[in-house]
Amino acid sequence: MTLEEDALDLHSRNPGKISVEASVDISSKDDLNLVYTPGVAEPCKEISKDKSKAYNYTSKSNLVAVVSDGSAVLGLGDIGAEASMPVMEGKANLLKKFGDVDGFPLVVDTGDSEEIIETVERVAPTFGAVNLEDIKAPECFEIEEKLKERLGIPVFHDDQHGTAIVVLAALKNSLEIVEKDLADVKVTVLGSGAAGVAVSKFLDDAGVGEVVVVDSSGIISSDRGNSHKQRLAERLGINEEGSMEDAIEGSDVVIGLSTGGIVSKQMVESMNEDSIVFALANPEPEIHPEEAREAGAEIVATGRSDYSNQVNNSLVFPGVFRGALNAGATEINEEMKKEASEAVAESIKPEKDMIVPNTLDKELAMEIATRVEKAARETGVVR
Amino acid sequence: MTLEEDALDLHSRNPGKISVEASVDISSKDDLNLVYTPGVAEPCKEISKDKSKAYNYTSKSNLVAVVSDGSAVLGLGDIGAEASMPVMEGKANLLKKFGDVDGFPLVVDTGDSEEIIETVERVAPTFGAVNLEDIKAPECFEIEEKLKERLGIPVFHDDQHGTAIVVLAALKNSLEIVEKDLADVKVTVLGSGAAGVAVSKFLDDAGVGEVVVVDSSGIISSDRGNSHKQRLAERLGINEEGSMEDAIEGSDVVIGLSTGGIVSKQMVESMNEDSIVFALANPEPEIHPEEAREAGAEIVATGRSDYSNQVNNSLVFPGVFRGALNAGATEINEEMKKEASEAVAESIKPEKDMIVPNTLDKELAMEIATRVEKAARETGVVR
């Protein structure tokens, strides 16, 4: 069977890839009296007196909603709520496997930002945190921002921040190999969607010398009409204009978060010596890893699991949520994200073909969790 | 420890009483390629072409949302969304234990009917059915009705229909013992909330001779200002007026679905010979079972597990949902409810102290499921 056939077969044999299980067994009337009526009234009464007791007596303390409207799914685009379920269920599966987190897929059948915000806000009492997923830009920015303002629980748009965390780790390890300093390099980011915006900001905050962002019309600049791109250009202080080719020429690093096949060998040849190319578009990278190497790239990464150096946010999110929940965090702030990124970077001794750890590393998730939890406590964002 | 202390202890040791588990294990990169990217794109594509494929490739086929706004919880009243969670989690636990159904608690933080409807409608693509729970009357009627209209999946307000199903079964078995016919008896229902309304209608449809409903102001009649009570009185053809005492006098059956302690021994003494008293208010029954017996009641039942004859909807809902999901039902109609009720009634040879089966009977749930599934197919309400 092909991978495609295998995948359909697995999904039809195990629809959902998750299950809801009873974690208390009822084998006698006494059990039933505690799990259900009349005993269940006691935790209800305690929570009605003090809402924070929900963390002691309900699933809330370990329950993360994996929320999507299905508007920007993988490389598939706007396929709608139902069709995005398998991805959300996959994330819920990974949350459990690597983070011991109860993740629950919740797809929302509306494309309206305000309705998504409102819906998540109303069901939020059920959950200890919210993982936003595969929601298109620029809507995802407003949705995340407003939910962070309105809810007292962590809200984390994984396509943005999970990607930013793992990209920074991969970049630091790559620069260590080629012996360049973060502060000296020019990074060109291809794509100004959710991931492109978050990666650019996170690299800028981490002290990268120069960050230039390119979209389908070329280098974004502060006179762009589109407000989120304009704000990004201002924040990054982009003061050049030109095409994607112009941006890549003389760059030390190119980070592709856009569309397959848009980068040519000539463009990679125009980069500085010891160039680094992360071609992260899925499933087809911006340039094939072999071609990038032939064109002189010293370090090459993709988002795919069938090449070395898979830079994928699945390395990150289970540990981030585990840490935030362990801390009783009320948000996931910059310090927590930085610690998560350092945990990823420091978990291995980097080599050219191993700039990030293996994606099946539960110890890594626990190491991320420990550092995220510590950062939450130190920055005081805990209940 | 007291029951109360035991209950708090159990809930703090096992917060939530449910967990979300990975039903597919990821132990290699190959597994990850199927569960997550790139393989997960295949079921996404199939569902985007045909939404009904969500039943084949996602959890939807076995996932039931247990939804509440926390406005009418047990005997506790309007305690809010957070505080109702333990009850919803208890139901999810029972759904799994007795029905092999993945139940998920989803509390909605709003008291506005239209907002509850809208919220459930938006998240409905995730679920195969909706169990409404502990939502106050009369809002619960409108919420259920509109959701049934708008969603193509079963919507079942358990406080109404689960109660009606089990009460009819208990009544039939009790009448068999005292050798009276359904068509000849007068039943007085105390309470015109969710359960009172649904029980009255269901008994009327089943052919009970006369059904009279009493609320805190006495017998409801068709000149009541409150529209849902007025409609109920008209539907039942109630043509008498008077107090609760007036209604009970000369009744064959009293079914209490109201408040503890409101029925006196004198009232039971005024009933017809071989009287039947179901005092189902929880935790305190309308009349203590001992007192009812002293006053001449031939058969007595409560909602409590510490007396014989526990008439509780937990007997019913796991089997009803199992059957509806097995059938691929698009609704839960009257025929399915009648079959569920007959399954309960026929599952035992009734005796005075055993008018309904034990609440810990998984075989009963499966018997209910079989008959509900059959009724769904026969009435054509399947996908």
Short mmCIF file of C-alpha atoms in Angstrom, two decimals, chain A residues 107-360:
data_model
loop_
_atom_site.label_atom_id
_atom_site.label_comp_id
_atom_site.label_asym_id
_atom_site.label_seq_id
_atom_site.Cartn_x
_atom_site.Cartn_y
_atom_site.Cartn_z
CA VAL A 107 -13.85 22.19 15.35
CA VAL A 108 -15.92 25.33 14.94
CA ASP A 109 -18.19 25.66 11.95
CA THR A 110 -17.84 29.37 11.17
CA GLY A 111 -15.34 31.47 9.30
CA ASP A 112 -16.16 34.61 11.26
CA SER A 113 -13.42 35.64 13.71
CA GLU A 114 -15.80 37.15 16.24
CA GLU A 115 -17.92 33.98 16.22
CA ILE A 116 -14.87 31.78 16.78
CA ILE A 117 -13.77 33.99 19.69
CA GLU A 118 -17.26 33.99 21.19
CA THR A 119 -17.65 30.21 20.85
CA VAL A 120 -14.31 29.41 22.47
CA GLU A 121 -15.03 31.93 25.22
CA ARG A 122 -18.35 30.24 26.02
CA VAL A 123 -16.96 26.71 26.24
CA ALA A 124 -13.74 27.77 27.99
CA PRO A 125 -14.89 26.75 31.52
CA THR A 126 -14.46 23.13 30.39
CA PHE A 127 -10.79 23.54 29.51
CA GLY A 128 -7.46 24.33 31.17
CA ALA A 129 -5.90 25.71 27.98
CA VAL A 130 -6.62 26.33 24.30
CA ASN A 131 -4.47 25.27 21.35
CA LEU A 132 -5.53 27.19 18.25
CA GLU A 133 -4.70 25.37 15.03
CA ASP A 134 -4.84 25.79 11.27
CA ILE A 135 -6.73 29.11 11.33
CA LYS A 136 -5.82 31.38 8.45
CA ALA A 137 -3.97 34.69 8.67
CA PRO A 138 -4.65 37.48 9.41
CA GLU A 139 -7.76 36.26 11.30
CA CYS A 140 -5.61 34.02 13.55
CA PHE A 141 -3.82 37.04 15.03
CA GLU A 142 -6.99 38.78 16.18
CA ILE A 143 -8.52 35.54 17.45
CA GLU A 144 -5.50 34.69 19.54
CA GLU A 145 -5.08 38.22 20.84
CA LYS A 146 -8.70 38.62 21.95
CA LEU A 147 -8.88 35.17 23.54
CA LYS A 148 -5.68 35.89 25.48
CA GLU A 149 -7.28 39.10 26.74
CA ARG A 150 -10.60 37.50 27.66
CA LEU A 151 -9.68 34.08 29.06
CA GLY A 152 -7.63 33.44 32.16
CA ILE A 153 -6.11 30.27 30.67
CA PRO A 154 -3.20 29.73 28.27
CA VAL A 155 -4.06 30.31 24.60
CA PHE A 156 -1.43 29.21 22.10
CA HIS A 157 -1.66 29.29 18.32
CA ASP A 158 0.67 26.44 17.50
CA ASP A 159 1.16 27.32 13.82
CA GLN A 160 2.66 30.59 15.01
CA HIS A 161 4.47 29.93 18.23
CA GLY A 162 5.23 26.23 18.03
CA THR A 163 6.88 26.91 14.69
CA ALA A 164 8.76 29.96 16.00
CA ILE A 165 10.09 27.99 18.98
CA VAL A 166 11.44 25.09 16.93
CA VAL A 167 12.81 27.34 14.16
CA LEU A 168 14.81 29.45 16.61
CA ALA A 169 16.25 26.28 18.19
CA ALA A 170 17.18 24.89 14.77
CA LEU A 171 18.72 28.21 13.75
CA LYS A 172 20.84 28.53 16.90
CA ASN A 173 22.18 25.01 16.49
CA SER A 174 22.88 25.59 12.79
CA LEU A 175 24.76 28.82 13.51
CA GLU A 176 26.83 27.00 16.13
CA ILE A 177 27.94 24.55 13.44
CA VAL A 178 28.87 27.24 10.89
CA GLU A 179 30.31 29.45 13.63
CA LYS A 180 28.28 32.56 13.02
CA ASP A 181 26.66 34.80 15.64
CA LEU A 182 22.92 35.38 15.77
CA ALA A 183 23.56 39.13 15.92
CA ASP A 184 25.56 39.12 12.69
CA VAL A 185 23.31 37.20 10.34
CA LYS A 186 20.71 38.27 7.83
CA VAL A 187 17.66 36.00 7.78
CA THR A 188 15.15 36.08 4.93
CA VAL A 189 11.75 34.65 5.85
CA LEU A 190 9.57 33.54 2.94
CA GLY A 191 5.87 33.87 3.76
CA SER A 192 3.90 36.29 5.88
CA GLY A 193 1.17 33.96 7.09
CA ALA A 194 0.75 32.81 10.67
CA ALA A 195 4.11 31.04 10.84
CA GLY A 196 6.05 33.68 8.88
CA VAL A 197 4.88 36.51 11.10
CA ALA A 198 5.51 34.68 14.39
CA VAL A 199 8.92 33.32 13.32
CA SER A 200 10.06 36.77 12.16
CA LYS A 201 9.08 38.44 15.42
CA PHE A 202 10.54 35.68 17.57
CA LEU A 203 13.89 35.75 15.72
CA ASP A 204 13.95 39.54 15.93
CA ASP A 205 13.31 39.42 19.68
CA ALA A 206 16.02 36.77 20.07
CA GLY A 207 18.56 39.20 18.62
CA VAL A 208 18.95 38.15 14.98
CA GLY A 209 20.93 40.86 13.13
CA GLU A 210 18.50 41.47 10.29
CA VAL A 211 15.15 39.87 9.48
CA VAL A 212 13.58 40.48 6.07
CA VAL A 213 10.15 39.08 5.18
CA VAL A 214 9.04 38.31 1.66
CA ASP A 215 5.54 37.54 0.43
CA SER A 216 4.25 36.78 -3.05
CA SER A 217 4.73 40.43 -4.05
CA GLY A 218 8.31 40.70 -2.80
CA ILE A 219 9.86 42.25 0.30
CA ILE A 220 7.17 43.58 2.64
CA SER A 221 7.66 47.20 3.57
CA SER A 222 5.97 49.71 5.80
CA ASP A 223 3.99 51.29 2.98
CA ARG A 224 2.00 48.12 2.33
CA GLY A 225 -1.72 48.62 2.53
CA ASN A 226 -2.34 45.38 4.42
CA SER A 227 -2.17 46.38 8.06
CA HIS A 228 -0.65 43.25 9.63
CA LYS A 229 2.16 43.19 7.09
CA GLN A 230 2.74 46.91 7.46
CA ARG A 231 2.96 46.60 11.23
CA LEU A 232 5.37 43.69 10.87
CA ALA A 233 7.62 45.63 8.49
CA GLU A 234 7.71 48.57 10.90
CA ARG A 235 8.44 46.34 13.87
CA LEU A 236 11.31 44.62 12.06
CA GLY A 237 12.62 47.91 10.64
CA ILE A 238 12.71 46.58 7.09
CA ASN A 239 14.16 49.36 4.98
CA GLU A 240 14.81 47.66 1.68
CA GLU A 241 12.53 47.00 -1.26
CA GLY A 242 12.68 44.47 -4.02
CA SER A 243 11.92 40.95 -5.09
CA MET A 244 12.39 37.61 -3.32
CA GLU A 245 15.62 37.19 -5.31
CA ASP A 246 16.88 40.55 -4.04
CA ALA A 247 16.10 39.56 -0.44
CA ILE A 248 17.79 36.16 -0.63
CA GLU A 249 20.95 37.53 -2.25
CA GLY A 250 23.50 38.08 0.51
CA SER A 251 21.37 36.36 3.17
CA ASP A 252 22.98 33.94 5.61
CA VAL A 253 19.72 32.11 6.26
CA VAL A 254 16.55 31.51 4.27
CA ILE A 255 13.50 30.20 6.13
CA GLY A 256 10.71 29.05 3.84
CA LEU A 257 7.21 29.09 5.36
CA SER A 258 5.31 29.56 2.14
CA THR A 259 4.80 27.36 -0.94
CA GLY A 260 6.62 24.45 -2.50
CA GLY A 261 9.16 24.97 -5.27
CA ILE A 262 9.55 28.77 -5.23
CA VAL A 263 13.31 28.84 -4.46
CA SER A 264 15.79 28.09 -7.26
CA LYS A 265 19.40 26.86 -7.09
CA GLN A 266 20.51 30.24 -8.46
CA MET A 267 18.94 31.98 -5.46
CA VAL A 268 20.75 29.69 -3.00
CA GLU A 269 24.01 30.30 -4.90
CA SER A 270 23.53 34.05 -4.32
CA MET A 271 23.52 33.62 -0.51
CA ASN A 272 26.51 34.28 1.76
CA GLU A 273 29.02 31.54 2.44
CA ASP A 274 28.01 28.72 4.82
CA SER A 275 24.40 29.35 3.95
CA ILE A 276 21.52 27.79 5.85
CA VAL A 277 18.26 26.84 4.11
CA PHE A 278 15.15 25.76 6.02
CA ALA A 279 12.60 24.81 3.34
CA LEU A 280 9.65 24.11 5.63
CA ALA A 281 6.64 24.18 3.29
CA ASN A 282 4.70 20.90 3.52
CA PRO A 283 4.45 18.53 1.78
CA GLU A 284 6.60 20.08 -1.01
CA PRO A 285 9.51 22.18 0.30
CA GLU A 286 10.44 25.56 -1.24
CA ILE A 287 13.49 23.82 -2.71
CA HIS A 288 14.36 20.14 -2.71
CA PRO A 289 17.07 19.44 -0.07
CA GLU A 290 19.37 17.84 -2.65
CA GLU A 291 19.19 20.88 -4.91
CA ALA A 292 19.83 23.23 -2.02
CA ARG A 293 22.95 21.27 -1.11
CA GLU A 294 24.16 21.21 -4.71
CA ALA A 295 23.74 24.98 -4.78
CA GLY A 296 26.13 25.27 -1.85
CA ALA A 297 23.87 25.33 1.24
CA GLU A 298 25.87 24.11 4.22
CA ILE A 299 22.84 23.13 6.32
CA VAL A 300 19.44 22.16 4.98
CA ALA A 301 16.23 21.35 6.85
CA THR A 302 12.62 20.59 5.85
CA GLY A 303 9.33 19.97 7.66
CA ARG A 304 9.20 16.41 6.34
CA SER A 305 9.95 13.27 8.26
CA ASP A 306 11.56 11.51 5.29
CA TYR A 307 14.65 13.78 5.24
CA SER A 308 17.12 14.52 8.01
CA ASN A 309 16.59 17.73 10.03
CA GLN A 310 12.83 17.72 10.37
CA VAL A 311 11.91 21.10 11.82
CA ASN A 312 8.36 20.46 12.99
CA ASN A 313 6.29 21.99 15.79
CA SER A 314 5.25 18.52 16.98
CA LEU A 315 8.61 18.60 18.80
CA VAL A 316 7.36 21.47 20.89
CA PHE A 317 3.65 21.73 21.70
CA PRO A 318 3.19 18.68 23.97
CA GLY A 319 5.95 19.91 26.30
CA VAL A 320 4.78 23.52 26.23
CA PHE A 321 1.24 22.58 27.32
CA ARG A 322 2.51 20.07 29.91
CA GLY A 323 4.67 22.81 31.46
CA ALA A 324 1.95 25.47 31.35
CA LEU A 325 -0.59 23.12 32.99
CA ASN A 326 1.91 21.96 35.62
CA ALA A 327 2.60 25.56 36.57
CA GLY A 328 -1.07 26.50 36.66
CA ALA A 329 -0.11 29.18 34.14
CA THR A 330 -2.64 31.79 33.08
CA GLU A 331 -0.85 32.45 29.78
CA ILE A 332 2.11 31.34 27.67
CA ASN A 333 4.43 34.33 27.58
CA GLU A 334 7.62 35.17 25.69
CA GLU A 335 9.87 33.93 28.47
CA MET A 336 8.16 30.53 28.46
CA LYS A 337 8.53 30.29 24.69
CA LYS A 338 12.23 31.24 24.87
CA GLU A 339 12.85 28.56 27.48
CA ALA A 340 11.05 25.98 25.35
CA SER A 341 13.26 26.93 22.40
CA GLU A 342 16.43 26.64 24.47
CA ALA A 343 15.31 23.27 25.78
CA VAL A 344 15.00 22.04 22.20
CA ALA A 345 18.35 23.53 21.13
CA GLU A 346 20.27 22.25 24.14
CA SER A 347 18.81 18.75 24.09
CA ILE A 348 21.38 17.59 21.50
CA LYS A 349 24.94 18.20 20.42
CA PRO A 350 24.15 19.58 16.96
CA GLU A 351 25.59 18.13 13.79
CA LYS A 352 24.96 19.07 10.19
CA ASP A 353 22.39 16.31 9.80
CA MET A 354 20.99 16.61 13.32
CA ILE A 355 20.23 20.24 14.13
CA VAL A 356 17.08 19.32 16.12
CA PRO A 357 16.25 16.21 18.11
CA ASN A 358 14.17 13.30 16.90
CA THR A 359 10.43 13.91 16.79
CA LEU A 360 9.72 10.82 18.92
#
